[in-house]
Amino acid sequence: MQTTKITLPKTLDSNRLKIGFRVFSAIFAGYLLAATVSGLLAVTLPFSAIDNVLTAMMLSFAVYATAGIWAFSVRNHWRALSDLLLLSGLFYLLVVAIG
């Protein structure tokens, strides 16, 4: 019987780390951005309270998808994270200042 030898890479490839970093940015920083935008819209929209929350939650799905696209469209993988975190920080400060 012949056995096959499986070799695993000893080091991770640089491109794999960059893609993993973009995936992390898209998932977690994108969620943070969608949550802060949703909170800001819920506070600032001129409808009734329930309509504000429902509209903000529906729009948060579009923001989350856009953040995921943004994380994979920028040239630098660090910029993918920094832009999303800076935007979510700005929106959080607006929520705190308004509400």
mmCIF file of N, CA and C in Angstrom:
data_model
loop_
_atom_site.group_PDB
_atom_site.id
_atom_site.type_symbol
_atom_site.label_atom_id
_atom_site.label_comp_id
_atom_site.label_asym_id
_atom_site.label_seq_id
_atom_site.Cartn_x
_atom_site.Cartn_y
_atom_site.Cartn_z
ATOM 1 N N MET A 1 0.842 -1.165 0.000
ATOM 2 C CA MET A 1 0.000 0.000 0.000
ATOM 3 C C MET A 1 0.897 1.242 0.000
ATOM 4 N N GLN A 2 0.532 2.194 -0.841
ATOM 5 C CA GLN A 2 1.340 3.395 -0.973
ATOM 6 C C GLN A 2 0.716 4.508 -0.132
ATOM 7 N N THR A 3 1.531 5.210 0.618
ATOM 8 C CA THR A 3 1.037 6.311 1.436
ATOM 9 C C THR A 3 1.415 7.634 0.780
ATOM 10 N N THR A 4 0.557 8.598 0.941
ATOM 11 C CA THR A 4 0.852 9.926 0.407
ATOM 12 C C THR A 4 1.247 10.826 1.562
ATOM 13 N N LYS A 5 2.215 11.648 1.308
ATOM 14 C CA LYS A 5 2.710 12.545 2.337
ATOM 15 C C LYS A 5 2.109 13.932 2.113
ATOM 16 N N ILE A 6 1.480 14.456 3.129
ATOM 17 C CA ILE A 6 0.867 15.777 3.060
ATOM 18 C C ILE A 6 1.795 16.750 3.771
ATOM 19 N N THR A 7 2.168 17.797 3.080
ATOM 20 C CA THR A 7 3.019 18.812 3.696
ATOM 21 C C THR A 7 2.194 20.075 3.912
ATOM 22 N N LEU A 8 2.307 20.617 5.090
ATOM 23 C CA LEU A 8 1.619 21.857 5.430
ATOM 24 C C LEU A 8 2.609 23.006 5.343
ATOM 25 N N PRO A 9 2.161 24.179 4.939
ATOM 26 C CA PRO A 9 3.090 25.315 4.872
ATOM 27 C C PRO A 9 3.548 25.719 6.270
ATOM 28 N N LYS A 10 4.822 26.008 6.388
ATOM 29 C CA LYS A 10 5.385 26.379 7.689
ATOM 30 C C LYS A 10 5.085 27.833 8.040
ATOM 31 N N THR A 11 4.977 28.677 7.055
ATOM 32 C CA THR A 11 4.655 30.076 7.297
ATOM 33 C C THR A 11 3.426 30.459 6.482
ATOM 34 N N LEU A 12 2.730 31.439 6.983
ATOM 35 C CA LEU A 12 1.566 31.932 6.257
ATOM 36 C C LEU A 12 2.005 32.899 5.168
ATOM 37 N N ASP A 13 1.345 32.838 4.077
ATOM 38 C CA ASP A 13 1.631 33.725 2.956
ATOM 39 C C ASP A 13 1.154 35.134 3.293
ATOM 40 N N SER A 14 1.864 36.130 2.818
ATOM 41 C CA SER A 14 1.516 37.520 3.077
ATOM 42 C C SER A 14 0.145 37.867 2.495
ATOM 43 N N ASN A 15 -0.172 37.337 1.339
ATOM 44 C CA ASN A 15 -1.467 37.630 0.725
ATOM 45 C C ASN A 15 -2.608 37.034 1.529
ATOM 46 N N ARG A 16 -2.393 35.869 2.112
ATOM 47 C CA ARG A 16 -3.440 35.266 2.948
ATOM 48 C C ARG A 16 -3.719 36.118 4.176
ATOM 49 N N LEU A 17 -2.682 36.664 4.763
ATOM 50 C CA LEU A 17 -2.880 37.533 5.920
ATOM 51 C C LEU A 17 -3.622 38.809 5.537
ATOM 52 N N LYS A 18 -3.283 39.372 4.394
ATOM 53 C CA LYS A 18 -3.962 40.599 3.947
ATOM 54 C C LYS A 18 -5.436 40.336 3.663
ATOM 55 N N ILE A 19 -5.739 39.219 3.048
ATOM 56 C CA ILE A 19 -7.137 38.886 2.775
ATOM 57 C C ILE A 19 -7.873 38.605 4.078
ATOM 58 N N GLY A 20 -7.225 37.911 4.993
ATOM 59 C CA GLY A 20 -7.839 37.674 6.297
ATOM 60 C C GLY A 20 -8.096 38.964 7.053
ATOM 61 N N PHE A 21 -7.176 39.915 6.931
ATOM 62 C CA PHE A 21 -7.356 41.211 7.573
ATOM 63 C C PHE A 21 -8.528 41.965 6.955
ATOM 64 N N ARG A 22 -8.682 41.867 5.638
ATOM 65 C CA ARG A 22 -9.815 42.514 4.978
ATOM 66 C C ARG A 22 -11.135 41.859 5.372
ATOM 67 N N VAL A 23 -11.122 40.550 5.514
ATOM 68 C CA VAL A 23 -12.332 39.845 5.954
ATOM 69 C C VAL A 23 -12.695 40.282 7.370
ATOM 70 N N PHE A 24 -11.699 40.363 8.239
ATOM 71 C CA PHE A 24 -11.937 40.840 9.603
ATOM 72 C C PHE A 24 -12.499 42.253 9.585
ATOM 73 N N SER A 25 -11.926 43.109 8.751
ATOM 74 C CA SER A 25 -12.401 44.494 8.654
ATOM 75 C C SER A 25 -13.834 44.552 8.143
ATOM 76 N N ALA A 26 -14.116 43.752 7.123
ATOM 77 C CA ALA A 26 -15.459 43.775 6.540
ATOM 78 C C ALA A 26 -16.496 43.281 7.536
ATOM 79 N N ILE A 27 -16.182 42.226 8.274
ATOM 80 C CA ILE A 27 -17.164 41.648 9.190
ATOM 81 C C ILE A 27 -17.355 42.518 10.421
ATOM 82 N N PHE A 28 -16.274 42.798 11.131
ATOM 83 C CA PHE A 28 -16.411 43.445 12.433
ATOM 84 C C PHE A 28 -16.496 44.967 12.354
ATOM 85 N N ALA A 29 -15.614 45.588 11.578
ATOM 86 C CA ALA A 29 -15.695 47.044 11.450
ATOM 87 C C ALA A 29 -16.920 47.445 10.636
ATOM 88 N N GLY A 30 -17.309 46.617 9.675
ATOM 89 C CA GLY A 30 -18.533 46.880 8.920
ATOM 90 C C GLY A 30 -19.767 46.804 9.810
ATOM 91 N N TYR A 31 -19.779 45.827 10.710
ATOM 92 C CA TYR A 31 -20.905 45.724 11.643
ATOM 93 C C TYR A 31 -20.938 46.926 12.581
ATOM 94 N N LEU A 32 -19.774 47.338 13.057
ATOM 95 C CA LEU A 32 -19.718 48.501 13.938
ATOM 96 C C LEU A 32 -20.212 49.753 13.223
ATOM 97 N N LEU A 33 -19.815 49.917 11.972
ATOM 98 C CA LEU A 33 -20.278 51.073 11.191
ATOM 99 C C LEU A 33 -21.785 51.012 10.971
ATOM 100 N N ALA A 34 -22.300 49.849 10.632
ATOM 101 C CA ALA A 34 -23.747 49.719 10.414
ATOM 102 C C ALA A 34 -24.519 49.999 11.699
ATOM 103 N N ALA A 35 -23.996 49.572 12.828
ATOM 104 C CA ALA A 35 -24.678 49.806 14.100
ATOM 105 C C ALA A 35 -24.684 51.288 14.471
ATOM 106 N N THR A 36 -23.572 51.973 14.262
ATOM 107 C CA THR A 36 -23.539 53.390 14.612
ATOM 108 C C THR A 36 -24.375 54.230 13.652
ATOM 109 N N VAL A 37 -24.374 53.884 12.375
ATOM 110 C CA VAL A 37 -25.231 54.598 11.422
ATOM 111 C C VAL A 37 -26.697 54.362 11.763
ATOM 112 N N SER A 38 -27.025 53.150 12.148
ATOM 113 C CA SER A 38 -28.399 52.846 12.527
ATOM 114 C C SER A 38 -28.816 53.643 13.758
ATOM 115 N N GLY A 39 -27.921 53.742 14.726
ATOM 116 C CA GLY A 39 -28.225 54.538 15.919
ATOM 117 C C GLY A 39 -28.392 56.007 15.602
ATOM 118 N N LEU A 40 -27.539 56.530 14.730
ATOM 119 C CA LEU A 40 -27.647 57.939 14.355
ATOM 120 C C LEU A 40 -28.936 58.214 13.598
ATOM 121 N N LEU A 41 -29.298 57.332 12.680
ATOM 122 C CA LEU A 41 -30.542 57.524 11.943
ATOM 123 C C LEU A 41 -31.762 57.393 12.841
ATOM 124 N N ALA A 42 -31.709 56.493 13.797
ATOM 125 C CA ALA A 42 -32.840 56.325 14.706
ATOM 126 C C ALA A 42 -33.068 57.575 15.551
ATOM 127 N N VAL A 43 -32.005 58.310 15.811
ATOM 128 C CA VAL A 43 -32.132 59.525 16.621
ATOM 129 C C VAL A 43 -32.532 60.727 15.769
ATOM 130 N N THR A 44 -32.078 60.769 14.527
ATOM 131 C CA THR A 44 -32.232 62.007 13.752
ATOM 132 C C THR A 44 -33.368 62.012 12.731
ATOM 133 N N LEU A 45 -33.919 60.888 12.354
ATOM 134 C CA LEU A 45 -34.982 60.900 11.345
ATOM 135 C C LEU A 45 -36.238 61.588 11.889
ATOM 136 N N PRO A 46 -36.996 62.270 11.035
ATOM 137 C CA PRO A 46 -38.125 63.080 11.517
ATOM 138 C C PRO A 46 -39.457 62.331 11.593
ATOM 139 N N PHE A 47 -39.438 61.000 11.650
ATOM 140 C CA PHE A 47 -40.675 60.232 11.695
ATOM 141 C C PHE A 47 -41.022 59.903 13.143
ATOM 142 N N SER A 48 -42.030 59.064 13.318
ATOM 143 C CA SER A 48 -42.338 58.602 14.672
ATOM 144 C C SER A 48 -41.222 57.666 15.137
ATOM 145 N N ALA A 49 -41.203 57.358 16.422
ATOM 146 C CA ALA A 49 -40.103 56.580 17.003
ATOM 147 C C ALA A 49 -39.992 55.191 16.370
ATOM 148 N N ILE A 50 -41.116 54.518 16.191
ATOM 149 C CA ILE A 50 -41.078 53.178 15.610
ATOM 150 C C ILE A 50 -40.652 53.215 14.150
ATOM 151 N N ASP A 51 -41.093 54.238 13.409
ATOM 152 C CA ASP A 51 -40.681 54.364 12.007
ATOM 153 C C ASP A 51 -39.194 54.696 11.896
ATOM 154 N N ASN A 52 -38.683 55.503 12.828
ATOM 155 C CA ASN A 52 -37.252 55.798 12.839
ATOM 156 C C ASN A 52 -36.427 54.534 13.017
ATOM 157 N N VAL A 53 -36.806 53.703 13.966
ATOM 158 C CA VAL A 53 -36.054 52.477 14.246
ATOM 159 C C VAL A 53 -36.141 51.502 13.082
ATOM 160 N N LEU A 54 -37.326 51.326 12.529
ATOM 161 C CA LEU A 54 -37.478 50.396 11.411
ATOM 162 C C LEU A 54 -36.721 50.864 10.173
ATOM 163 N N THR A 55 -36.787 52.144 9.874
ATOM 164 C CA THR A 55 -36.063 52.677 8.720
ATOM 165 C C THR A 55 -34.562 52.571 8.929
ATOM 166 N N ALA A 56 -34.100 52.896 10.123
ATOM 167 C CA ALA A 56 -32.669 52.814 10.413
ATOM 168 C C ALA A 56 -32.165 51.376 10.333
ATOM 169 N N MET A 57 -32.947 50.425 10.807
ATOM 170 C CA MET A 57 -32.520 49.027 10.752
ATOM 171 C C MET A 57 -32.492 48.512 9.315
ATOM 172 N N MET A 58 -33.458 48.911 8.508
ATOM 173 C CA MET A 58 -33.450 48.475 7.110
ATOM 174 C C MET A 58 -32.267 49.077 6.350
ATOM 175 N N LEU A 59 -31.950 50.328 6.613
ATOM 176 C CA LEU A 59 -30.825 50.957 5.938
ATOM 177 C C LEU A 59 -29.483 50.428 6.439
ATOM 178 N N SER A 60 -29.452 49.873 7.641
ATOM 179 C CA SER A 60 -28.191 49.343 8.167
ATOM 180 C C SER A 60 -27.706 48.146 7.358
ATOM 181 N N PHE A 61 -28.612 47.390 6.743
ATOM 182 C CA PHE A 61 -28.184 46.276 5.892
ATOM 183 C C PHE A 61 -27.436 46.789 4.668
ATOM 184 N N ALA A 62 -27.900 47.883 4.100
ATOM 185 C CA ALA A 62 -27.213 48.479 2.953
ATOM 186 C C ALA A 62 -25.852 49.041 3.359
ATOM 187 N N VAL A 63 -25.787 49.630 4.533
ATOM 188 C CA VAL A 63 -24.510 50.168 5.018
ATOM 189 C C VAL A 63 -23.523 49.037 5.274
ATOM 190 N N TYR A 64 -23.984 47.933 5.839
ATOM 191 C CA TYR A 64 -23.121 46.785 6.123
ATOM 192 C C TYR A 64 -22.582 46.182 4.828
ATOM 193 N N ALA A 65 -23.438 46.061 3.823
ATOM 194 C CA ALA A 65 -22.989 45.536 2.532
ATOM 195 C C ALA A 65 -21.996 46.485 1.868
ATOM 196 N N THR A 66 -22.245 47.773 1.960
ATOM 197 C CA THR A 66 -21.333 48.757 1.384
ATOM 198 C C THR A 66 -19.987 48.751 2.101
ATOM 199 N N ALA A 67 -20.002 48.577 3.407
ATOM 200 C CA ALA A 67 -18.742 48.502 4.161
ATOM 201 C C ALA A 67 -17.939 47.269 3.768
ATOM 202 N N GLY A 68 -18.619 46.161 3.517
ATOM 203 C CA GLY A 68 -17.924 44.961 3.069
ATOM 204 C C GLY A 68 -17.300 45.148 1.705
ATOM 205 N N ILE A 69 -18.011 45.808 0.812
ATOM 206 C CA ILE A 69 -17.463 46.097 -0.513
ATOM 207 C C ILE A 69 -16.276 47.054 -0.396
ATOM 208 N N TRP A 70 -16.402 48.037 0.483
ATOM 209 C CA TRP A 70 -15.326 49.001 0.674
ATOM 210 C C TRP A 70 -14.065 48.318 1.203
ATOM 211 N N ALA A 71 -14.207 47.370 2.110
ATOM 212 C CA ALA A 71 -13.044 46.702 2.692
ATOM 213 C C ALA A 71 -12.232 45.960 1.641
ATOM 214 N N PHE A 72 -12.881 45.495 0.585
ATOM 215 C CA PHE A 72 -12.165 44.770 -0.459
ATOM 216 C C PHE A 72 -11.818 45.629 -1.667
ATOM 217 N N SER A 73 -12.241 46.885 -1.684
ATOM 218 C CA SER A 73 -11.981 47.710 -2.862
ATOM 219 C C SER A 73 -10.818 48.675 -2.683
ATOM 220 N N VAL A 74 -10.397 48.952 -1.463
ATOM 221 C CA VAL A 74 -9.280 49.881 -1.264
ATOM 222 C C VAL A 74 -7.959 49.168 -1.519
ATOM 223 N N ARG A 75 -6.925 49.933 -1.840
ATOM 224 C CA ARG A 75 -5.626 49.330 -2.167
ATOM 225 C C ARG A 75 -4.902 48.808 -0.927
ATOM 226 N N ASN A 76 -4.927 49.550 0.136
ATOM 227 C CA ASN A 76 -4.175 49.182 1.329
ATOM 228 C C ASN A 76 -5.096 48.488 2.323
ATOM 229 N N HIS A 77 -4.671 47.355 2.864
ATOM 230 C CA HIS A 77 -5.531 46.628 3.796
ATOM 231 C C HIS A 77 -5.672 47.350 5.130
ATOM 232 N N TRP A 78 -4.704 48.182 5.505
ATOM 233 C CA TRP A 78 -4.853 48.960 6.739
ATOM 234 C C TRP A 78 -5.887 50.066 6.573
ATOM 235 N N ARG A 79 -5.982 50.604 5.367
ATOM 236 C CA ARG A 79 -6.964 51.658 5.117
ATOM 237 C C ARG A 79 -8.384 51.116 5.203
ATOM 238 N N ALA A 80 -8.556 49.854 4.869
ATOM 239 C CA ALA A 80 -9.877 49.236 4.966
ATOM 240 C C ALA A 80 -10.384 49.302 6.394
ATOM 241 N N LEU A 81 -9.517 48.999 7.339
ATOM 242 C CA LEU A 81 -9.923 49.032 8.744
ATOM 243 C C LEU A 81 -10.007 50.454 9.269
ATOM 244 N N SER A 82 -9.017 51.273 8.962
ATOM 245 C CA SER A 82 -8.983 52.618 9.536
ATOM 246 C C SER A 82 -10.149 53.481 9.073
ATOM 247 N N ASP A 83 -10.507 53.396 7.802
ATOM 248 C CA ASP A 83 -11.627 54.206 7.307
ATOM 249 C C ASP A 83 -12.942 53.809 7.968
ATOM 250 N N LEU A 84 -13.169 52.517 8.081
ATOM 251 C CA LEU A 84 -14.423 52.058 8.690
ATOM 252 C C LEU A 84 -14.479 52.419 10.170
ATOM 253 N N LEU A 85 -13.356 52.299 10.866
ATOM 254 C CA LEU A 85 -13.336 52.656 12.289
ATOM 255 C C LEU A 85 -13.466 54.162 12.501
ATOM 256 N N LEU A 86 -12.837 54.951 11.645
ATOM 257 C CA LEU A 86 -12.967 56.406 11.776
ATOM 258 C C LEU A 86 -14.391 56.869 11.504
ATOM 259 N N LEU A 87 -15.025 56.302 10.491
ATOM 260 C CA LEU A 87 -16.417 56.670 10.213
ATOM 261 C C LEU A 87 -17.342 56.267 11.357
ATOM 262 N N SER A 88 -17.141 55.073 11.889
ATOM 263 C CA SER A 88 -18.004 54.649 12.994
ATOM 264 C C SER A 88 -17.746 55.488 14.237
ATOM 265 N N GLY A 89 -16.516 55.909 14.461
ATOM 266 C CA GLY A 89 -16.229 56.800 15.584
ATOM 267 C C GLY A 89 -16.882 58.159 15.412
ATOM 268 N N LEU A 90 -16.858 58.672 14.193
ATOM 269 C CA LEU A 90 -17.515 59.950 13.909
ATOM 270 C C LEU A 90 -19.021 59.853 14.137
ATOM 271 N N PHE A 91 -19.628 58.794 13.636
ATOM 272 C CA PHE A 91 -21.068 58.626 13.831
ATOM 273 C C PHE A 91 -21.418 58.414 15.299
ATOM 274 N N TYR A 92 -20.545 57.734 16.044
ATOM 275 C CA TYR A 92 -20.789 57.548 17.474
ATOM 276 C C TYR A 92 -20.737 58.888 18.205
ATOM 277 N N LEU A 93 -19.773 59.723 17.854
ATOM 278 C CA LEU A 93 -19.705 61.041 18.481
ATOM 279 C C LEU A 93 -20.934 61.889 18.162
ATOM 280 N N LEU A 94 -21.443 61.761 16.950
ATOM 281 C CA LEU A 94 -22.675 62.477 16.598
ATOM 282 C C LEU A 94 -23.869 61.962 17.391
ATOM 283 N N VAL A 95 -23.940 60.652 17.593
ATOM 284 C CA VAL A 95 -25.039 60.089 18.392
ATOM 285 C C VAL A 95 -24.963 60.601 19.820
ATOM 286 N N VAL A 96 -23.762 60.634 20.378
ATOM 287 C CA VAL A 96 -23.598 61.121 21.756
ATOM 288 C C VAL A 96 -23.925 62.606 21.852
ATOM 289 N N ALA A 97 -23.519 63.387 20.843
ATOM 290 C CA ALA A 97 -23.778 64.827 20.877
ATOM 291 C C ALA A 97 -25.258 65.150 20.705
ATOM 292 N N ILE A 98 -25.952 64.387 19.865
ATOM 293 C CA ILE A 98 -27.370 64.657 19.595
ATOM 294 C C ILE A 98 -28.278 64.078 20.666
ATOM 295 N N GLY A 99 -28.044 62.837 20.974
ATOM 296 C CA GLY A 99 -29.004 62.138 21.813
ATOM 297 C C GLY A 99 -28.590 61.954 23.209
#
